[in-house]
mmCIF file with all atom_site columns, C-alpha atoms in Angstrom:
data_model
loop_
_atom_site.group_PDB
_atom_site.id
_atom_site.type_symbol
_atom_site.label_atom_id
_atom_site.label_alt_id
_atom_site.label_comp_id
_atom_site.label_asym_id
_atom_site.label_entity_id
_atom_site.label_seq_id
_atom_site.pdbx_PDB_ins_code
_atom_site.Cartn_x
_atom_site.Cartn_y
_atom_site.Cartn_z
_atom_site.occupancy
_atom_site.B_iso_or_equiv
_atom_site.pdbx_formal_charge
_atom_site.auth_seq_id
_atom_site.auth_comp_id
_atom_site.auth_asym_id
_atom_site.auth_atom_id
_atom_site.pdbx_PDB_model_num
ATOM 1   C CA . MET A 1 1   ? -38.726 -12.253 -52.412 1.00 64.00 ? 281 MET A CA 1
ATOM 2   C CA . LYS A 1 2   ? -35.427 -10.883 -51.157 1.00 66.00 ? 282 LYS A CA 1
ATOM 3   C CA . LYS A 1 3   ? -37.452 -7.296  -51.479 1.00 67.00 ? 283 LYS A CA 1
ATOM 4   C CA . LEU A 1 4   ? -40.281 -8.834  -49.253 1.00 63.00 ? 284 LEU A CA 1
ATOM 5   C CA . ALA A 1 5   ? -37.779 -9.957  -46.686 1.00 62.00 ? 285 ALA A CA 1
ATOM 6   C CA . ASN A 1 6   ? -35.913 -6.554  -46.153 1.00 62.00 ? 286 ASN A CA 1
ATOM 7   C CA . PHE A 1 7   ? -39.380 -4.347  -46.170 1.00 61.00 ? 287 PHE A CA 1
ATOM 8   C CA . VAL A 1 8   ? -40.781 -7.147  -43.162 1.00 60.00 ? 288 VAL A CA 1
ATOM 9   C CA . MET A 1 9   ? -37.358 -6.535  -41.287 1.00 66.00 ? 289 MET A CA 1
ATOM 10  C CA . LEU A 1 10  ? -37.836 -2.972  -41.870 1.00 58.00 ? 290 LEU A CA 1
ATOM 11  C CA . LEU A 1 11  ? -41.364 -2.759  -40.360 1.00 57.00 ? 291 LEU A CA 1
ATOM 12  C CA . GLY A 1 12  ? -40.279 -5.110  -37.872 1.00 60.00 ? 292 GLY A CA 1
ATOM 13  C CA . VAL A 1 13  ? -37.450 -2.340  -36.631 1.00 56.00 ? 293 VAL A CA 1
ATOM 14  C CA . ILE A 1 14  ? -39.770 0.697   -37.087 1.00 62.00 ? 294 ILE A CA 1
ATOM 15  C CA . ALA A 1 15  ? -42.387 -1.492  -34.315 1.00 59.00 ? 295 ALA A CA 1
ATOM 16  C CA . LEU A 1 16  ? -39.578 -1.976  -32.520 1.00 56.00 ? 296 LEU A CA 1
ATOM 17  C CA . MET A 1 17  ? -38.487 1.585   -32.241 1.00 59.00 ? 297 MET A CA 1
ATOM 18  C CA . SER A 1 18  ? -41.995 2.784   -31.568 1.00 60.00 ? 298 SER A CA 1
ATOM 19  C CA . CYS A 1 19  ? -42.750 0.368   -28.896 1.00 59.00 ? 299 CYS A CA 1
ATOM 20  C CA . GLU A 1 20  ? -42.690 2.004   -25.176 1.00 66.00 ? 300 GLU A CA 1
ATOM 21  C CA . THR A 1 21  ? -41.998 0.154   -22.105 1.00 63.00 ? 301 THR A CA 1
ATOM 22  C CA . VAL A 1 22  ? -42.526 0.777   -19.359 1.00 70.00 ? 302 VAL A CA 1
ATOM 23  C CA . GLU A 1 23  ? -39.851 1.418   -16.417 1.00 73.00 ? 303 GLU A CA 1
ATOM 24  C CA . GLY A 1 24  ? -40.081 -1.310  -13.452 1.00 71.00 ? 304 GLY A CA 1
ATOM 25  C CA . PRO A 1 25  ? -40.062 -0.671  -10.013 1.00 78.00 ? 305 PRO A CA 1
ATOM 26  C CA . MET A 1 26  ? -37.098 0.496   -8.211  1.00 77.00 ? 306 MET A CA 1
ATOM 27  C CA . GLY A 1 27  ? -34.808 -1.632  -6.398  1.00 75.00 ? 307 GLY A CA 1
ATOM 28  C CA . PRO A 1 28  ? -33.898 -1.418  -2.860  1.00 78.00 ? 308 PRO A CA 1
ATOM 29  C CA . GLN A 1 29  ? -31.117 0.980   -2.042  1.00 74.00 ? 309 GLN A CA 1
ATOM 30  C CA . GLY A 1 30  ? -27.760 0.126   -1.965  1.00 63.00 ? 310 GLY A CA 1
ATOM 31  C CA . PRO A 1 31  ? -24.923 1.057   0.586   1.00 61.00 ? 311 PRO A CA 1
ATOM 32  C CA . ALA A 1 32  ? -23.678 4.354   0.288   1.00 57.00 ? 312 ALA A CA 1
ATOM 33  C CA . GLY A 1 33  ? -20.384 4.901   -1.886  1.00 49.00 ? 313 GLY A CA 1
ATOM 34  C CA . ALA A 1 34  ? -17.121 5.980   -0.296  1.00 50.00 ? 314 ALA A CA 1
ATOM 35  C CA . ASP A 1 35  ? -15.746 9.690   -2.089  1.00 51.00 ? 315 ASP A CA 1
ATOM 36  C CA . GLY A 1 36  ? -12.347 8.233   -2.790  1.00 54.00 ? 316 GLY A CA 1
ATOM 37  C CA . LEU A 1 37  ? -9.794  5.972   -1.855  1.00 56.00 ? 317 LEU A CA 1
ATOM 38  C CA . ILE A 1 38  ? -7.787  7.112   1.418   1.00 66.00 ? 318 ILE A CA 1
ATOM 39  C CA . GLY A 1 39  ? -3.970  5.082   1.820   1.00 76.00 ? 319 GLY A CA 1
ATOM 40  C CA . SER A 1 40  ? -2.774  5.386   5.205   1.00 86.00 ? 320 SER A CA 1
ATOM 41  C CA . ILE A 1 41  ? 1.013   6.346   6.607   1.00 89.00 ? 321 ILE A CA 1
ATOM 42  C CA . PHE A 1 42  ? 2.029   5.632   10.300  1.00 92.00 ? 322 PHE A CA 1
ATOM 43  C CA . GLU A 1 43  ? 5.618   5.274   11.655  1.00 94.00 ? 323 GLU A CA 1
ATOM 44  C CA . ALA A 1 44  ? 6.995   2.958   14.480  1.00 96.00 ? 324 ALA A CA 1
ATOM 45  C CA . GLU A 1 45  ? 9.906   2.966   16.384  1.00 96.00 ? 325 GLU A CA 1
ATOM 46  C CA . VAL A 1 46  ? 11.678  -0.420  16.970  1.00 96.00 ? 326 VAL A CA 1
ATOM 47  C CA . ASP A 1 47  ? 14.426  -2.117  19.243  1.00 97.00 ? 327 ASP A CA 1
ATOM 48  C CA . PHE A 1 48  ? 15.995  -5.210  18.061  1.00 97.00 ? 328 PHE A CA 1
ATOM 49  C CA . THR A 1 49  ? 17.159  -7.107  20.120  1.00 97.00 ? 329 THR A CA 1
ATOM 50  C CA . ALA A 1 50  ? 18.379  -11.129 20.646  1.00 96.00 ? 330 ALA A CA 1
ATOM 51  C CA . SER A 1 51  ? 15.777  -11.627 22.990  1.00 97.00 ? 331 SER A CA 1
ATOM 52  C CA . ASN A 1 52  ? 13.238  -10.419 20.188  1.00 97.00 ? 332 ASN A CA 1
ATOM 53  C CA . GLY A 1 53  ? 14.975  -12.878 17.752  1.00 97.00 ? 333 GLY A CA 1
ATOM 54  C CA . TYR A 1 54  ? 15.697  -9.419  16.013  1.00 97.00 ? 334 TYR A CA 1
ATOM 55  C CA . ALA A 1 55  ? 12.337  -9.293  14.572  1.00 97.00 ? 335 ALA A CA 1
ATOM 56  C CA . VAL A 1 56  ? 9.303   -6.596  16.053  1.00 97.00 ? 336 VAL A CA 1
ATOM 57  C CA . LEU A 1 57  ? 5.387   -7.283  15.215  1.00 97.00 ? 337 LEU A CA 1
ATOM 58  C CA . VAL A 1 58  ? 3.717   -4.095  14.649  1.00 96.00 ? 338 VAL A CA 1
ATOM 59  C CA . SER A 1 59  ? 0.141   -3.667  14.195  1.00 94.00 ? 339 SER A CA 1
ATOM 60  C CA . PHE A 1 60  ? -1.456  -1.920  12.231  1.00 92.00 ? 340 PHE A CA 1
ATOM 61  C CA . PRO A 1 61  ? -2.931  1.349   14.451  1.00 91.00 ? 341 PRO A CA 1
ATOM 62  C CA . GLU A 1 62  ? -7.115  1.427   14.753  1.00 89.00 ? 342 GLU A CA 1
ATOM 63  C CA . GLY A 1 63  ? -8.998  1.743   12.060  1.00 84.00 ? 343 GLY A CA 1
ATOM 64  C CA . ILE A 1 64  ? -6.798  0.902   8.934   1.00 84.00 ? 344 ILE A CA 1
ATOM 65  C CA . GLU A 1 65  ? -7.763  -1.862  7.275   1.00 80.00 ? 345 GLU A CA 1
ATOM 66  C CA . LEU A 1 66  ? -6.034  -3.784  4.743   1.00 83.00 ? 346 LEU A CA 1
ATOM 67  C CA . TYR A 1 67  ? -7.595  -4.942  1.387   1.00 83.00 ? 347 TYR A CA 1
ATOM 68  C CA . ASN A 1 68  ? -5.765  -8.022  -0.499  1.00 83.00 ? 348 ASN A CA 1
ATOM 69  C CA . THR A 1 69  ? -5.483  -5.405  -3.639  1.00 84.00 ? 349 THR A CA 1
ATOM 70  C CA . ASP A 1 70  ? -3.654  -2.824  -1.557  1.00 87.00 ? 350 ASP A CA 1
ATOM 71  C CA . LEU A 1 71  ? 0.294   -2.306  -1.761  1.00 87.00 ? 351 LEU A CA 1
ATOM 72  C CA . VAL A 1 72  ? 2.202   -2.068  1.638   1.00 92.00 ? 352 VAL A CA 1
ATOM 73  C CA . MET A 1 73  ? 5.540   -0.515  1.436   1.00 92.00 ? 353 MET A CA 1
ATOM 74  C CA . ALA A 1 74  ? 7.851   0.222   4.212   1.00 96.00 ? 354 ALA A CA 1
ATOM 75  C CA . TYR A 1 75  ? 10.845  2.350   4.889   1.00 95.00 ? 355 TYR A CA 1
ATOM 76  C CA . VAL A 1 76  ? 13.533  2.819   7.027   1.00 96.00 ? 356 VAL A CA 1
ATOM 77  C CA . LEU A 1 77  ? 14.935  6.749   8.291   1.00 95.00 ? 357 LEU A CA 1
ATOM 78  C CA . GLN A 1 78  ? 18.480  6.562   7.297   1.00 92.00 ? 358 GLN A CA 1
ATOM 79  C CA . GLY A 1 79  ? 19.041  10.322  8.507   1.00 92.00 ? 359 GLY A CA 1
ATOM 80  C CA . VAL A 1 80  ? 17.819  13.604  8.366   1.00 93.00 ? 360 VAL A CA 1
ATOM 81  C CA . ASP A 1 81  ? 19.337  16.598  5.848   1.00 93.00 ? 361 ASP A CA 1
ATOM 82  C CA . ASN A 1 82  ? 18.732  20.242  6.714   1.00 94.00 ? 362 ASN A CA 1
ATOM 83  C CA . GLY A 1 83  ? 15.329  19.079  8.777   1.00 91.00 ? 363 GLY A CA 1
ATOM 84  C CA . THR A 1 84  ? 14.147  16.610  5.871   1.00 91.00 ? 364 THR A CA 1
ATOM 85  C CA . ASP A 1 85  ? 13.421  12.868  6.864   1.00 92.00 ? 365 ASP A CA 1
ATOM 86  C CA . ILE A 1 86  ? 15.960  10.477  4.384   1.00 92.00 ? 366 ILE A CA 1
ATOM 87  C CA . TRP A 1 87  ? 14.279  7.416   3.639   1.00 93.00 ? 367 TRP A CA 1
ATOM 88  C CA . GLU A 1 88  ? 15.453  4.261   2.542   1.00 93.00 ? 368 GLU A CA 1
ATOM 89  C CA . PRO A 1 89  ? 12.591  1.466   0.975   1.00 94.00 ? 369 PRO A CA 1
ATOM 90  C CA . LEU A 1 90  ? 12.925  -1.984  2.716   1.00 96.00 ? 370 LEU A CA 1
ATOM 91  C CA . PRO A 1 91  ? 14.597  -4.598  1.731   1.00 95.00 ? 371 PRO A CA 1
ATOM 92  C CA . GLN A 1 92  ? 17.875  -2.426  2.584   1.00 94.00 ? 372 GLN A CA 1
ATOM 93  C CA . THR A 1 93  ? 20.913  -4.192  2.612   1.00 94.00 ? 373 THR A CA 1
ATOM 94  C CA . ILE A 1 94  ? 23.867  -2.737  4.647   1.00 93.00 ? 374 ILE A CA 1
ATOM 95  C CA . PHE A 1 95  ? 27.344  -4.409  4.167   1.00 94.00 ? 375 PHE A CA 1
ATOM 96  C CA . TYR A 1 96  ? 28.921  -4.404  7.531   1.00 93.00 ? 376 TYR A CA 1
ATOM 97  C CA . GLU A 1 97  ? 32.595  -5.541  8.010   1.00 92.00 ? 377 GLU A CA 1
ATOM 98  C CA . GLY A 1 98  ? 32.630  -7.522  4.775   1.00 93.00 ? 378 GLY A CA 1
ATOM 99  C CA . LYS A 1 99  ? 29.382  -9.303  5.626   1.00 95.00 ? 379 LYS A CA 1
ATOM 100 C CA . THR A 1 100 ? 25.571  -8.383  4.605   1.00 96.00 ? 380 THR A CA 1
ATOM 101 C CA . LEU A 1 101 ? 23.136  -7.294  6.988   1.00 96.00 ? 381 LEU A CA 1
ATOM 102 C CA . LEU A 1 102 ? 19.296  -6.882  5.831   1.00 96.00 ? 382 LEU A CA 1
ATOM 103 C CA . TYR A 1 103 ? 16.403  -4.804  7.433   1.00 97.00 ? 383 TYR A CA 1
ATOM 104 C CA . THR A 1 104 ? 13.228  -6.425  5.716   1.00 97.00 ? 384 THR A CA 1
ATOM 105 C CA . PHE A 1 105 ? 9.433   -6.892  6.150   1.00 97.00 ? 385 PHE A CA 1
ATOM 106 C CA . ASP A 1 106 ? 6.683   -9.299  5.542   1.00 96.00 ? 386 ASP A CA 1
ATOM 107 C CA . HIS A 1 107 ? 3.062   -8.150  6.673   1.00 95.00 ? 387 HIS A CA 1
ATOM 108 C CA . THR A 1 108 ? -0.449  -9.841  7.087   1.00 92.00 ? 388 THR A CA 1
ATOM 109 C CA . PHE A 1 109 ? -3.736  -8.036  6.867   1.00 89.00 ? 389 PHE A CA 1
ATOM 110 C CA . GLN A 1 110 ? -3.360  -7.012  10.402  1.00 91.00 ? 390 GLN A CA 1
ATOM 111 C CA . ASP A 1 111 ? 0.415   -6.364  11.459  1.00 94.00 ? 391 ASP A CA 1
ATOM 112 C CA . ILE A 1 112 ? 4.051   -5.667  9.689   1.00 96.00 ? 392 ILE A CA 1
ATOM 113 C CA . ASN A 1 113 ? 6.365   -8.098  10.716  1.00 97.00 ? 393 ASN A CA 1
ATOM 114 C CA . PHE A 1 114 ? 10.294  -5.991  10.943  1.00 98.00 ? 394 PHE A CA 1
ATOM 115 C CA . PHE A 1 115 ? 13.046  -7.860  10.810  1.00 97.00 ? 395 PHE A CA 1
ATOM 116 C CA . MET A 1 116 ? 17.027  -8.298  10.579  1.00 97.00 ? 396 MET A CA 1
ATOM 117 C CA . ASP A 1 117 ? 19.125  -11.112 8.843   1.00 96.00 ? 397 ASP A CA 1
ATOM 118 C CA . GLY A 1 118 ? 22.124  -11.524 7.001   1.00 95.00 ? 398 GLY A CA 1
ATOM 119 C CA . THR A 1 119 ? 25.340  -12.917 7.294   1.00 96.00 ? 399 THR A CA 1
ATOM 120 C CA . VAL A 1 120 ? 27.143  -11.033 10.247  1.00 95.00 ? 400 VAL A CA 1
ATOM 121 C CA . ASP A 1 121 ? 26.511  -12.059 13.558  1.00 95.00 ? 401 ASP A CA 1
ATOM 122 C CA . LEU A 1 122 ? 23.538  -9.869  14.702  1.00 96.00 ? 402 LEU A CA 1
ATOM 123 C CA . ASN A 1 123 ? 24.566  -9.988  18.422  1.00 95.00 ? 403 ASN A CA 1
ATOM 124 C CA . THR A 1 124 ? 27.950  -8.058  17.930  1.00 94.00 ? 404 THR A CA 1
ATOM 125 C CA . LEU A 1 125 ? 26.315  -5.025  16.042  1.00 95.00 ? 405 LEU A CA 1
ATOM 126 C CA . PRO A 1 126 ? 26.753  -1.880  17.724  1.00 96.00 ? 406 PRO A CA 1
ATOM 127 C CA . ALA A 1 127 ? 22.730  -0.100  19.004  1.00 96.00 ? 407 ALA A CA 1
ATOM 128 C CA . ASN A 1 128 ? 22.925  2.500   16.173  1.00 94.00 ? 408 ASN A CA 1
ATOM 129 C CA . TYR A 1 129 ? 22.180  -0.840  13.950  1.00 95.00 ? 409 TYR A CA 1
ATOM 130 C CA . THR A 1 130 ? 19.675  -2.078  16.383  1.00 96.00 ? 410 THR A CA 1
ATOM 131 C CA . ASP A 1 131 ? 18.123  0.637   18.573  1.00 97.00 ? 411 ASP A CA 1
ATOM 132 C CA . GLY A 1 132 ? 15.463  3.257   17.741  1.00 96.00 ? 412 GLY A CA 1
ATOM 133 C CA . LEU A 1 133 ? 14.977  2.381   14.324  1.00 97.00 ? 413 LEU A CA 1
ATOM 134 C CA . VAL A 1 134 ? 12.311  4.136   12.806  1.00 97.00 ? 414 VAL A CA 1
ATOM 135 C CA . PHE A 1 135 ? 10.280  2.527   9.905   1.00 97.00 ? 415 PHE A CA 1
ATOM 136 C CA . ARG A 1 136 ? 7.322   4.143   7.894   1.00 95.00 ? 416 ARG A CA 1
ATOM 137 C CA . VAL A 1 137 ? 4.905   2.138   6.168   1.00 94.00 ? 417 VAL A CA 1
ATOM 138 C CA . ALA A 1 138 ? 2.347   3.088   3.604   1.00 91.00 ? 418 ALA A CA 1
ATOM 139 C CA . ILE A 1 139 ? -0.412  1.415   2.910   1.00 89.00 ? 419 ILE A CA 1
ATOM 140 C CA . ILE A 1 140 ? -1.165  2.687   -1.222  1.00 84.00 ? 420 ILE A CA 1
ATOM 141 C CA . PRO A 1 141 ? -5.278  1.731   -2.456  1.00 83.00 ? 421 PRO A CA 1
ATOM 142 C CA . ALA A 1 142 ? -4.400  -0.124  -5.568  1.00 75.00 ? 422 ALA A CA 1
ATOM 143 C CA . ALA A 1 143 ? -5.889  3.219   -7.639  1.00 71.00 ? 423 ALA A CA 1
ATOM 144 C CA . PHE A 1 144 ? -2.837  4.623   -6.513  1.00 69.00 ? 424 PHE A CA 1
ATOM 145 C CA . ILE A 1 145 ? -0.047  1.995   -7.416  1.00 65.00 ? 425 ILE A CA 1
ATOM 146 C CA . ALA A 1 146 ? 0.411   2.918   -11.722 1.00 64.00 ? 426 ALA A CA 1
ATOM 147 C CA . LYS A 1 147 ? 0.519   6.424   -10.179 1.00 64.00 ? 427 LYS A CA 1
ATOM 148 C CA . VAL A 1 148 ? 3.579   6.131   -8.167  1.00 64.00 ? 428 VAL A CA 1
ATOM 149 C CA . ASN A 1 149 ? 6.937   4.606   -8.187  1.00 65.00 ? 429 ASN A CA 1
ATOM 150 C CA . PRO A 1 150 ? 6.818   3.226   -4.526  1.00 59.00 ? 430 PRO A CA 1
ATOM 151 C CA . ALA A 1 151 ? 10.730  2.644   -4.005  1.00 64.00 ? 431 ALA A CA 1
ATOM 152 C CA . ASN A 1 152 ? 10.280  6.482   -3.951  1.00 67.00 ? 432 ASN A CA 1
ATOM 153 C CA . MET A 1 153 ? 9.008   7.577   -0.910  1.00 60.00 ? 433 MET A CA 1
ATOM 154 C CA . SER A 1 154 ? 8.788   11.366  -2.048  1.00 66.00 ? 434 SER A CA 1
ATOM 155 C CA . GLU A 1 155 ? 6.508   9.864   -4.553  1.00 66.00 ? 435 GLU A CA 1
ATOM 156 C CA . VAL A 1 156 ? 4.680   7.952   -2.141  1.00 60.00 ? 436 VAL A CA 1
ATOM 157 C CA . MET A 1 157 ? 4.065   11.050  -0.029  1.00 59.00 ? 437 MET A CA 1
ATOM 158 C CA . GLY A 1 158 ? 3.196   13.200  -2.834  1.00 60.00 ? 438 GLY A CA 1
ATOM 159 C CA . ILE A 1 159 ? 0.361   11.012  -4.569  1.00 50.00 ? 439 ILE A CA 1
ATOM 160 C CA . MET A 1 160 ? -1.292  10.486  -1.650  1.00 51.00 ? 440 MET A CA 1
ATOM 161 C CA . SER A 1 161 ? -0.727  14.183  0.029   1.00 48.00 ? 441 SER A CA 1
ATOM 162 C CA . GLU A 1 162 ? -2.521  15.340  -3.359  1.00 43.00 ? 442 GLU A CA 1
ATOM 163 C CA . GLU A 1 163 ? -5.358  12.541  -2.238  1.00 42.00 ? 443 GLU A CA 1
ATOM 164 C CA . ALA A 1 164 ? -5.356  13.825  1.151   1.00 37.00 ? 444 ALA A CA 1
ATOM 165 C CA . VAL A 1 165 ? -4.701  10.422  2.838   1.00 39.00 ? 445 VAL A CA 1
ATOM 166 C CA . HIS A 1 166 ? -2.729  11.354  5.694   1.00 37.00 ? 446 HIS A CA 1
ATOM 167 C CA . ASP A 1 167 ? -5.711  10.339  8.001   1.00 38.00 ? 447 ASP A CA 1
ATOM 168 C CA . LEU A 1 168 ? -5.144  6.890   9.291   1.00 34.00 ? 448 LEU A CA 1
ATOM 169 C CA . SER A 1 169 ? -8.998  6.171   8.274   1.00 36.00 ? 449 SER A CA 1
ATOM 170 C CA . ARG A 1 170 ? -9.633  4.629   5.150   1.00 36.00 ? 450 ARG A CA 1
ATOM 171 C CA . LEU A 1 171 ? -12.663 4.570   2.916   1.00 33.00 ? 451 LEU A CA 1
ATOM 172 C CA . HIS A 1 172 ? -13.151 1.840   0.661   1.00 32.00 ? 452 HIS A CA 1
ATOM 173 C CA . PRO A 1 173 ? -14.976 1.679   -2.818  1.00 31.00 ? 453 PRO A CA 1
#
């Protein structure tokens, strides 16, 4: 009986293997796919004042769309060394006269808010701590996050340069 069952199963497998199926009709054309992911980088110069509450809201430039899987990183320009910009990742804590000063940010899908906080009286800070500060914002698609240390601006710029992403336009999957 066992041999008969095996023989029937073998015939069934052979019969199924020899069957040809008819291909069904083609479905509707889907949307064109993107060639790849493109990140965005832009800079903003801000002045922190008592009148703006030591916070400046910067809208993302036109053409930049942020998706919930994207990583937003912000950096503050700390200086220039032999023509090379020195960027420090935010949040940035500075010790000023025995107190702390914090530069940080938060963001939505349309804008980024740079602000100052800390234990220091912000009204007493000299202009070099509040005026003309340059921030760089990097929006990194999720596919790049595993390839880069976001705290290292050189790595962020490197991976994004390799992928030709200095354009402010964005392509999405």
